Short mmCIF file of C-alpha atoms and ligand atoms in Angstrom, two decimals:
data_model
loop_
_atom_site.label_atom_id
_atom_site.label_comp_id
_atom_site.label_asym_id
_atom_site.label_seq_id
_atom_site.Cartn_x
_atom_site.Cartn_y
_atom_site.Cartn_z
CA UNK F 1 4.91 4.40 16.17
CA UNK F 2 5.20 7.72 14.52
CA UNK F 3 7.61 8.12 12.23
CA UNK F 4 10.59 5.63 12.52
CA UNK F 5 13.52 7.33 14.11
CA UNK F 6 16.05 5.14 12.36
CA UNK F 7 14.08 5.85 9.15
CA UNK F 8 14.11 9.66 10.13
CA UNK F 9 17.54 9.98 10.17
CA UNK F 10 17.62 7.85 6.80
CA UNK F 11 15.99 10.67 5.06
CA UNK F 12 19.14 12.71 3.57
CA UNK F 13 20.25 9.17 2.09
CA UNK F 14 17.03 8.41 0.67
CA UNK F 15 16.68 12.51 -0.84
CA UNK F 16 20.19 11.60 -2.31
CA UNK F 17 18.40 8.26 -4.21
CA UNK F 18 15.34 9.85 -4.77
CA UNK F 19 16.71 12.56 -6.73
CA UNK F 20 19.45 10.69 -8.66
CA UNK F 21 16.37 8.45 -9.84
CA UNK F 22 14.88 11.67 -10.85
CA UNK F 23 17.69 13.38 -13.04
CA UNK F 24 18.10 10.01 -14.34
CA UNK F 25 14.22 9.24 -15.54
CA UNK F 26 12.89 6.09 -17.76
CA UNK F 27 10.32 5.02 -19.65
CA UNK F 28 8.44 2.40 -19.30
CA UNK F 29 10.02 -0.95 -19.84
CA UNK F 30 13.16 0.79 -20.43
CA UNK F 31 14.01 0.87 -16.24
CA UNK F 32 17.29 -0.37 -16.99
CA UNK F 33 19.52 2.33 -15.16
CA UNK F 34 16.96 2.54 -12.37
CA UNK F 35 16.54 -1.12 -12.11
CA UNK F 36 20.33 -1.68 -11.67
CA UNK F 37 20.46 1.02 -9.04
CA UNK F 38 17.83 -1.01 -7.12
CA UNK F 39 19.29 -4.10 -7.28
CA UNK F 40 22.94 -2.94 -6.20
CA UNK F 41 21.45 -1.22 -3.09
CA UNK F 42 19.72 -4.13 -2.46
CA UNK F 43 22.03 -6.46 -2.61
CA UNK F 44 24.71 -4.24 -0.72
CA UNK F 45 22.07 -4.29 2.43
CA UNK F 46 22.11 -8.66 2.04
CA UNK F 47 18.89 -8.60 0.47
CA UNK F 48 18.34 -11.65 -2.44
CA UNK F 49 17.70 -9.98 -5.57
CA UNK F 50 16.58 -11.61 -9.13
CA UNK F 51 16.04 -9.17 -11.85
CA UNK F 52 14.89 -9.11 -15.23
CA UNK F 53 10.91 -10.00 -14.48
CA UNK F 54 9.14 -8.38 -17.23
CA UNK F 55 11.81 -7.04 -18.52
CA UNK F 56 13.16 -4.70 -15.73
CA UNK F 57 11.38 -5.66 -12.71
CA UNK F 58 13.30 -6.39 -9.44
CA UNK F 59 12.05 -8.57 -6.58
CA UNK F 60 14.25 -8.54 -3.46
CA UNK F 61 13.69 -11.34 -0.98
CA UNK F 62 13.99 -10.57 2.82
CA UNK F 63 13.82 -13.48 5.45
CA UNK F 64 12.82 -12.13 9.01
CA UNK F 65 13.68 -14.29 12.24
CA UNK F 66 11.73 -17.13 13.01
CA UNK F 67 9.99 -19.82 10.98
CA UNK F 68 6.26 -18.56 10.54
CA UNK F 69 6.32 -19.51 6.49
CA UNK F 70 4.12 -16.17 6.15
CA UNK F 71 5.03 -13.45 3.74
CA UNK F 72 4.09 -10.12 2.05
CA UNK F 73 4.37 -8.16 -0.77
CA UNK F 74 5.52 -4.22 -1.30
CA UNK F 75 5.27 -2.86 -4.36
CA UNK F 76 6.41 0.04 -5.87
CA UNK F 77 6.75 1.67 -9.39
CA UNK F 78 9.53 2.45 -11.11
CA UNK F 79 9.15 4.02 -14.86
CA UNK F 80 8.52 7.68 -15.83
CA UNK F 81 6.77 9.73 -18.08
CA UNK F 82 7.24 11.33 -21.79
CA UNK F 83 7.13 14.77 -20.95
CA UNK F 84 9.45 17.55 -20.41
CA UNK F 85 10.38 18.51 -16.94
CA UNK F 86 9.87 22.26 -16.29
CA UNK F 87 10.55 22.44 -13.30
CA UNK F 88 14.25 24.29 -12.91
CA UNK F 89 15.61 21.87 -10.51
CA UNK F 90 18.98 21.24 -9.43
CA UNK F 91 17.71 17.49 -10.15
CA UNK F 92 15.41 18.02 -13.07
CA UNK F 93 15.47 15.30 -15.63
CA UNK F 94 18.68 15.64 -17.86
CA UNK F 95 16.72 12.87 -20.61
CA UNK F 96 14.78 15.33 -23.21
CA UNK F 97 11.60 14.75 -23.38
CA UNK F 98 11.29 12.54 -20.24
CA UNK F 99 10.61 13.24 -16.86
CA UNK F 100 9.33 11.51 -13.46
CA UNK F 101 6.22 13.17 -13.37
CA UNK F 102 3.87 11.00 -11.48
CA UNK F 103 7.03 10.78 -8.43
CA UNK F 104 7.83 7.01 -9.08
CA UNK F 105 11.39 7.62 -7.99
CA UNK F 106 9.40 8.89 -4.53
CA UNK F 107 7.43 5.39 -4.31
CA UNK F 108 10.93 3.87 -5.72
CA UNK F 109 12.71 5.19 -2.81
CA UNK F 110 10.01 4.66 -0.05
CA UNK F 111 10.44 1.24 -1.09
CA UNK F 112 14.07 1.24 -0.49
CA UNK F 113 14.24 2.89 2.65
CA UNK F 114 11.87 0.52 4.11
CA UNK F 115 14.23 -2.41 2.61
CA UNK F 116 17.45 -1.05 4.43
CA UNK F 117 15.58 -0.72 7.57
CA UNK F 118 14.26 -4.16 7.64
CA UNK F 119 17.85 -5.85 6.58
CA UNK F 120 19.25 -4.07 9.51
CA UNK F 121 16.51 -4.31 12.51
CA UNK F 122 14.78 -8.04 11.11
CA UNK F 123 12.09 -7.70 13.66
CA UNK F 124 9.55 -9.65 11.86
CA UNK F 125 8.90 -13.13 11.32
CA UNK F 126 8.32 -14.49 7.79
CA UNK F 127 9.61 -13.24 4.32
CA UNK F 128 9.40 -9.48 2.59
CA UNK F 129 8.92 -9.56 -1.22
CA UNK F 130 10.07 -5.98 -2.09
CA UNK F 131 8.27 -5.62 -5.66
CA UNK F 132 9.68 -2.78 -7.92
CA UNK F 133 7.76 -2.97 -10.78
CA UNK F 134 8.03 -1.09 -14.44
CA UNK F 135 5.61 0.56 -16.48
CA UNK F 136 2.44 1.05 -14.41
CA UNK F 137 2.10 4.30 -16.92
CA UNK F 138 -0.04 2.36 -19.37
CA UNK F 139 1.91 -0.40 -19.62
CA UNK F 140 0.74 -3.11 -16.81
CA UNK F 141 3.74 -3.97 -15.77
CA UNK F 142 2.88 -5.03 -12.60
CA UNK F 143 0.30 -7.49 -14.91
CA UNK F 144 3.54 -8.88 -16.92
CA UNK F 145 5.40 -9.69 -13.76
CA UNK F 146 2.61 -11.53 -12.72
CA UNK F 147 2.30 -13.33 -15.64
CA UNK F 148 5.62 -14.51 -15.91
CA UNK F 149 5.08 -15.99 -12.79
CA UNK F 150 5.30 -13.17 -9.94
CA UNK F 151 3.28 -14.85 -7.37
CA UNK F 152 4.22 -18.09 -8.05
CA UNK F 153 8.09 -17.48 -7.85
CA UNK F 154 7.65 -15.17 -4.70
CA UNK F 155 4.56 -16.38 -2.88
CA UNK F 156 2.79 -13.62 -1.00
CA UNK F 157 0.01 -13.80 1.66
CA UNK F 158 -0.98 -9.87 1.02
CA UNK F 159 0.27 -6.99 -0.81
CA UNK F 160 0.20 -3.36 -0.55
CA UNK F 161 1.29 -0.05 -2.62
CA UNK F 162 1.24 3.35 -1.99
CA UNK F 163 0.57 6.20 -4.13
CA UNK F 164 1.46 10.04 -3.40
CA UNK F 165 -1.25 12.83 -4.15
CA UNK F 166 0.25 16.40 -4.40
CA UNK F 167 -4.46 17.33 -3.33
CA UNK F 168 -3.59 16.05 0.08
CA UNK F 169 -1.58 17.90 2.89
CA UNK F 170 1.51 16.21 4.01
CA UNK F 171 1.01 14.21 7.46
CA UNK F 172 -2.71 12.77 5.85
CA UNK F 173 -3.55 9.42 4.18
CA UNK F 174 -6.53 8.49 2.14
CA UNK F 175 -7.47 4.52 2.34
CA UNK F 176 -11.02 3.39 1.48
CA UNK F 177 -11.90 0.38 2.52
CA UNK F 178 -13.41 -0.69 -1.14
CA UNK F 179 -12.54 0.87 -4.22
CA UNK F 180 -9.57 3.88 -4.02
CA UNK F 181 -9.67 4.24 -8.60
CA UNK F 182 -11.47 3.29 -11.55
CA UNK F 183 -10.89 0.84 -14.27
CA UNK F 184 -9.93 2.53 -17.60
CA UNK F 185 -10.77 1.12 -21.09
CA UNK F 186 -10.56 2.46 -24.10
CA UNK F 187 -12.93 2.43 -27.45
CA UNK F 188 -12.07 3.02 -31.08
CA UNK F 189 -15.30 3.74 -33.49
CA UNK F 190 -14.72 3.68 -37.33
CA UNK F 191 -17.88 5.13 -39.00
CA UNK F 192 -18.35 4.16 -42.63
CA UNK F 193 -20.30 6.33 -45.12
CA UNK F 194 -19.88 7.34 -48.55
CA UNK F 195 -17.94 9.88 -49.92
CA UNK F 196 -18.77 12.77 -52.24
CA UNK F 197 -19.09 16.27 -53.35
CA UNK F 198 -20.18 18.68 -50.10
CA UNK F 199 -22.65 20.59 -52.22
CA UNK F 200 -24.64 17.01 -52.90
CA UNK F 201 -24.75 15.18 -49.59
CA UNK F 202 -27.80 13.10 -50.74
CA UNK F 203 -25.41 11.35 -52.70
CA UNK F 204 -23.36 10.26 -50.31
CA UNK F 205 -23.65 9.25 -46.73
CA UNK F 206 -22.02 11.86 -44.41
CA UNK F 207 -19.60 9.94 -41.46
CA UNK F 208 -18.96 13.21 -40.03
CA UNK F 209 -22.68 13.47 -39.14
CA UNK F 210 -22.96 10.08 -38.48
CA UNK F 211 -20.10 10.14 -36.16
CA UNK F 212 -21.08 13.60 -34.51
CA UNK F 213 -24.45 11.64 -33.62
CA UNK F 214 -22.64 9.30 -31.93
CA UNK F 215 -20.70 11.53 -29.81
CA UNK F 216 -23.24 12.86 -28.46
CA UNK F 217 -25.20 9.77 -28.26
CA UNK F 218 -22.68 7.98 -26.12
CA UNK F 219 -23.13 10.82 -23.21
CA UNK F 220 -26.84 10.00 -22.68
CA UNK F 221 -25.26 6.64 -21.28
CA UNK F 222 -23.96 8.07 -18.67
CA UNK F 223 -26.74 10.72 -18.45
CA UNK F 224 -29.69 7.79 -18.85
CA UNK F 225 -28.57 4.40 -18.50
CA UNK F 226 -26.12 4.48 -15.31
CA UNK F 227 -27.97 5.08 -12.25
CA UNK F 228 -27.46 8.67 -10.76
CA UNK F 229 -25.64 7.18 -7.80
CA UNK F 230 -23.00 5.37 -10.01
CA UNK F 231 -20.21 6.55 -11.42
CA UNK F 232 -18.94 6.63 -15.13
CA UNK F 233 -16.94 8.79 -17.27
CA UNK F 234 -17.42 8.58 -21.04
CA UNK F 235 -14.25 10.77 -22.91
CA UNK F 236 -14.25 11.09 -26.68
CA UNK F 237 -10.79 12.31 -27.15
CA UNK F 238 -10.15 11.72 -31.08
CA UNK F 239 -12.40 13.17 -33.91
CA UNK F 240 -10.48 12.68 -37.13
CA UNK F 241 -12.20 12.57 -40.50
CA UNK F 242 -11.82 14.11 -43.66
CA UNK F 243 -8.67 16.01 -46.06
CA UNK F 244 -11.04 18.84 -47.93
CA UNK F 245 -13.29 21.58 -47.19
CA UNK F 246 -15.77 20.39 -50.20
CA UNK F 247 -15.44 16.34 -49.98
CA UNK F 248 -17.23 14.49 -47.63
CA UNK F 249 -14.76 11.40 -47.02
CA UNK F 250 -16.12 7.84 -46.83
CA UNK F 251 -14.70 7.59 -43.39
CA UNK F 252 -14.51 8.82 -39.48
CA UNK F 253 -12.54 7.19 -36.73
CA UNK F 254 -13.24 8.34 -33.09
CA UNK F 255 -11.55 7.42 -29.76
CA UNK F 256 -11.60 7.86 -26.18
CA UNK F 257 -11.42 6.48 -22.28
CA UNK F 258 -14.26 5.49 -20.34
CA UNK F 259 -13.99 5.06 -16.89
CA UNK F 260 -15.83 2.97 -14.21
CA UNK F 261 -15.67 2.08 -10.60
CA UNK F 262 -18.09 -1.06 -10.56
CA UNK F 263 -17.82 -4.21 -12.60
CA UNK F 264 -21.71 -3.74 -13.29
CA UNK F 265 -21.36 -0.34 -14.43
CA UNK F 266 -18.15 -1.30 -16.60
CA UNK F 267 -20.71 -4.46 -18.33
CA UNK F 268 -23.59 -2.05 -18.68
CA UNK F 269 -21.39 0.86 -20.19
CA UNK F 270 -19.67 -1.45 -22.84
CA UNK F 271 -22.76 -3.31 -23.96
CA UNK F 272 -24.63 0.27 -24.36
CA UNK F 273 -21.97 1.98 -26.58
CA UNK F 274 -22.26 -1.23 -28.62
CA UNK F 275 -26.00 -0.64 -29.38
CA UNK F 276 -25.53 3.04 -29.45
CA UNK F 277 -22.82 3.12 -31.85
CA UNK F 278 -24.37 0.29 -34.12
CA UNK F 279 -27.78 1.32 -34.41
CA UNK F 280 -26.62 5.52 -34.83
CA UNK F 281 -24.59 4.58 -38.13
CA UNK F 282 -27.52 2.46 -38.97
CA UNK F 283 -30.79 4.88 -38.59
CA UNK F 284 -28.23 6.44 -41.44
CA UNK F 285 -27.45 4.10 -43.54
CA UNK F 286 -23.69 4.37 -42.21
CA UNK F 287 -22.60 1.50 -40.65
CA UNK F 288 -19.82 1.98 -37.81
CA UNK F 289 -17.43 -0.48 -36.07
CA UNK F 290 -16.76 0.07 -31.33
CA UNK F 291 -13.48 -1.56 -30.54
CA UNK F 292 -14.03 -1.79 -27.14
CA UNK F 293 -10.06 -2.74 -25.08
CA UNK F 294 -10.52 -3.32 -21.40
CA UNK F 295 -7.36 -1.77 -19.94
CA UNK F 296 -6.71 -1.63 -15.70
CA UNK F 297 -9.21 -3.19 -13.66
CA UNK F 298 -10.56 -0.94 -10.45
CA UNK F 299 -8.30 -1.27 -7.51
CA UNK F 300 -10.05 -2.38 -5.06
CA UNK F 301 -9.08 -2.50 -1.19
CA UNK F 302 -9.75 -5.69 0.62
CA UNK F 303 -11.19 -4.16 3.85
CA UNK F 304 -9.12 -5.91 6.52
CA UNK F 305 -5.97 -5.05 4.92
CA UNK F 306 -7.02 -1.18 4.26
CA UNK F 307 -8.03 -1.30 8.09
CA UNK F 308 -4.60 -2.51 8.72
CA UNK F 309 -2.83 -0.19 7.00
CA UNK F 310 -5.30 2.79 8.48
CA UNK F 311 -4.04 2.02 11.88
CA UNK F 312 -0.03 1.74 11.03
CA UNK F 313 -0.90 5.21 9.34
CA UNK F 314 -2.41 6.23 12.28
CA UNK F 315 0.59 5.31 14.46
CA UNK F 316 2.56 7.36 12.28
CA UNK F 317 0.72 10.37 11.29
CA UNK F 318 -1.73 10.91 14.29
CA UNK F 319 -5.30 9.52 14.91
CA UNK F 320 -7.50 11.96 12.91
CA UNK F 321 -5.01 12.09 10.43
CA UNK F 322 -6.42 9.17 8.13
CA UNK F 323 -9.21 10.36 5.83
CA UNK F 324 -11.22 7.19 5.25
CA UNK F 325 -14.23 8.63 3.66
CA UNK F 326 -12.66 10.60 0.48
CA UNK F 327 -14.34 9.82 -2.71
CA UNK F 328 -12.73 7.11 -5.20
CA UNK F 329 -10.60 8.78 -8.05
CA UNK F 330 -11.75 7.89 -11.98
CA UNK F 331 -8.21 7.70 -12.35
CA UNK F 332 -6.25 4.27 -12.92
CA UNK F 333 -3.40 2.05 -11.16
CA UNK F 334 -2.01 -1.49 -12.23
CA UNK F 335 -1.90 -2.25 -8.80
CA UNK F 336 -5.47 -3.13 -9.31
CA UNK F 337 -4.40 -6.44 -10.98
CA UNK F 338 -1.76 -7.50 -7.87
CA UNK F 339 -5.59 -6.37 -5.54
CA UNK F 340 -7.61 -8.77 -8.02
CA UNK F 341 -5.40 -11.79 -6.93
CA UNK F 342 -4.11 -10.95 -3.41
CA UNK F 343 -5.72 -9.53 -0.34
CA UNK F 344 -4.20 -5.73 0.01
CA UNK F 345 -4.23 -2.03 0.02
CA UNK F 346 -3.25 0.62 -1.58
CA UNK F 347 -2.99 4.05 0.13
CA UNK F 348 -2.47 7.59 -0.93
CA UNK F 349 -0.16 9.94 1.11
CA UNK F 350 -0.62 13.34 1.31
CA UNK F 351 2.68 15.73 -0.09
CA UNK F 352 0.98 18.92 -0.28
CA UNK F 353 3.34 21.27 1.91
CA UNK F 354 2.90 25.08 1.61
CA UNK F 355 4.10 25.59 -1.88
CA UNK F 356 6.16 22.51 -2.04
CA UNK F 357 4.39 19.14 -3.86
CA UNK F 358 1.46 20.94 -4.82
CA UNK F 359 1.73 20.52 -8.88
CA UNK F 360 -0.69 17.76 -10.01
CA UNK F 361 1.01 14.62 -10.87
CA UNK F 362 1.18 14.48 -14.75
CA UNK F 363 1.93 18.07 -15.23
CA UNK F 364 5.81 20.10 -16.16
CA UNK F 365 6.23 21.66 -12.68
CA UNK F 366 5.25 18.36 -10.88
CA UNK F 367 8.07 17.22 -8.23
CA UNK F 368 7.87 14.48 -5.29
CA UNK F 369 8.31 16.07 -1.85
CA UNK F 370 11.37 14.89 -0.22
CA UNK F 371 9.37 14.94 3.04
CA UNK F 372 7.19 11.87 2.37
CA UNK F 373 10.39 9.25 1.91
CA UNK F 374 10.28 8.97 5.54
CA UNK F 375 6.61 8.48 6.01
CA UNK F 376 6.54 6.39 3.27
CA UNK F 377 9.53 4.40 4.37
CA UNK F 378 8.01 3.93 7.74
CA UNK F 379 4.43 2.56 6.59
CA UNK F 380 6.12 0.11 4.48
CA UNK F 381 7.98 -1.11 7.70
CA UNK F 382 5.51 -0.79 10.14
CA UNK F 383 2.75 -3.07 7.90
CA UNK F 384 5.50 -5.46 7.81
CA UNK F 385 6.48 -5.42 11.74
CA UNK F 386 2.48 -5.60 11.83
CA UNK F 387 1.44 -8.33 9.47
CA UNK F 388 4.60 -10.67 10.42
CA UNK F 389 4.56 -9.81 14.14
CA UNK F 390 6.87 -11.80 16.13
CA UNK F 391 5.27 -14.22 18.26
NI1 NI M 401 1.70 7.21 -10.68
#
């Protein structure tokens, strides 16, 4: 199929959610507003609707014909970011100092489309679970809705999510058939010297030093330890020590992100900046602290589903049209945890168009391109016509 005619001519209806959701942005945990403007539309097209998982999460339950007892999960993300919207829009974000930045009322209102369609047409066998989740922006929401019980409440043989990428041209998808992002940690290190005068550093021990050491120290891990053909990232992002220009203070506290695409490498990487960090502060007499927090796990396609969801793709945007071979991104996704207990895929869809959905997600001028709802809308659909075919 390409794109879905009926879903076609949906696309003023969706532009008008889409961009409602976007004057009307939320942080994460705080969907409230955009959680009750999923579950009314929901519920007006017959769809079951419980809210109030993790907070503001919505599932909507969807019953197809027939009596297969197989289901599915679509997932999309709801919450914003705090930043402030420079875009100019007739739309833009009238909540200072918030904005939907990453175009989660896009995936939002993918999600939706795809929901009216499928109340309307039915033309699957088996149940939809139509997952809007909040805070993926560093807060794992889709994590706390499985915890309280996601899975269990709405059983789901597979699950997929869909990002937008403003690098890609519009009418393109990226799906890997292993891992599409990374896993992102993060690391605190408190170095402790001892204080004293600047002009007699012998008689003190110097955490600035120390912790300077260790800065650079922590690159060789990546540089020497990681083989070549891996992949890590190693950010120190904090440096703060110190209150006078002649006092050296007792203490330094660094932090940062590290990023990895394999399990191994994550292991490897951790244990390393352990042993770096430790034995640094100790060759001077310093002695320094790694808190090391494991945050998002690396999504990682199950290969049947991403081949799946390349061919409904394919159907919609052209053969040709599916990059399969584009190189994972060191950037993070909570889907990941949904992918670690669910066969699934998650896809990227190309917005670039001309000038239009170019901005990188996470920057002021960043908007979602009106153009993808349908797309969107229609791969949502067509993996569930797919996966629940009719017998
Ligand atoms: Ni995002």
């Amino acid at each position: 199929m390409p794109i879905n005619n009926r879903i076609a001519a949906m696309q003023p209806e969706m532009e008008v959610w889409r961009r409602d959701l976007h004057t009307h942005p939320e942080l994460r945990f705080q969907e409230h507003r955009t959680a009750a403007q999923v579950a009314k539309l929901l519920a007006g097209w017959g769809i079951e609707v419980h809210t109030g998982i993790a907070t503001t999460g919505v599932v909507g339950v969807l019953r197809g014909n027939g009596a297969s007892g197989r289901s599915i999960g679509l997932r999309a993300d709801m919450d914003a970011l705090p930043m402030t919207e420079a875009t100019g829009l007739p739309y833009a974000s009238t909540t200072p100092g918030v904005m939907h930045a990453c175009g989660h009322d896009g995936h939002t209102t993918m999600l939706l489309g795809a929901a009216k369609y499928l109340a309307e047409t039915r033309n699957f066998d088996g149940t939809v679970h139509f997952i809007f989740q909040p805070a993926e922006e560093g807060g794992a929401g889709a994590k706390v809705m499985m915890d309280e019980g996601l899975f269990t409440r709405f059983p789901c043989d597979s699950v997929y999510g869909m990002h937008n990428d403003p690098s890609l041209p519009i009418g393109e998808a990226d799906i890997r058939d292993d891992v599409m992002m990374a896993a992102a940690d993060g690391f605190t290190v408190i170095v402790r010297g001892k204080g004293g005068h600047a002009a007699r550093p012998h008689g003190g021990i110097d955490p600035i030093v120390v912790g300077a050491q260790i800065v650079g120290a922590l690159q060789t891990i990546v540089a020497r330890r990681v083989d070549p053909l891996e992949s890590a990232v190693i950010s120190t992002t904090q440096f703060h020590a110190g209150t006078a220009g002649n006092v050296i203070p007792d203490e330094a506290m660094l932090n940062g992100t590290v990023r990895t695409l394999n399990p191994a490498v994550r292991d490897l990487v951790e244990a390393t900046m352990r042993r770096v960090v430790e034995a640094t502060a100790a060759a001077h007499d310093a002695v320094a602290e790694l808190t090391y927090q494991r945050g998002y796990p690396p999504t990682v396609n199950h290969a049947e589903n991403a081949r799946l969801a390349a061919r409904i793709c394919a159907g919609i945007l052209g053969e040709g049209k599916v990059r399969r071979d584009m190189p994972p991104v060191m950037g993070a996704e909570d889907f990941s945890y949904m992918l670690l207990e669910k066969p699934g895929a998650y896809i990227k869809l190309g917005q670039a168009a001309g000038t239009k959905g170019r901005a990188p997600v996470h920057t002021v001028q960043y908007d979602f391109n009106d153009d993808l709802l349908p797309i969107g809308a229609s791969f949502f659909a067509g993996i569930v016509e797919q996966e629940l075919k009719r017998g």
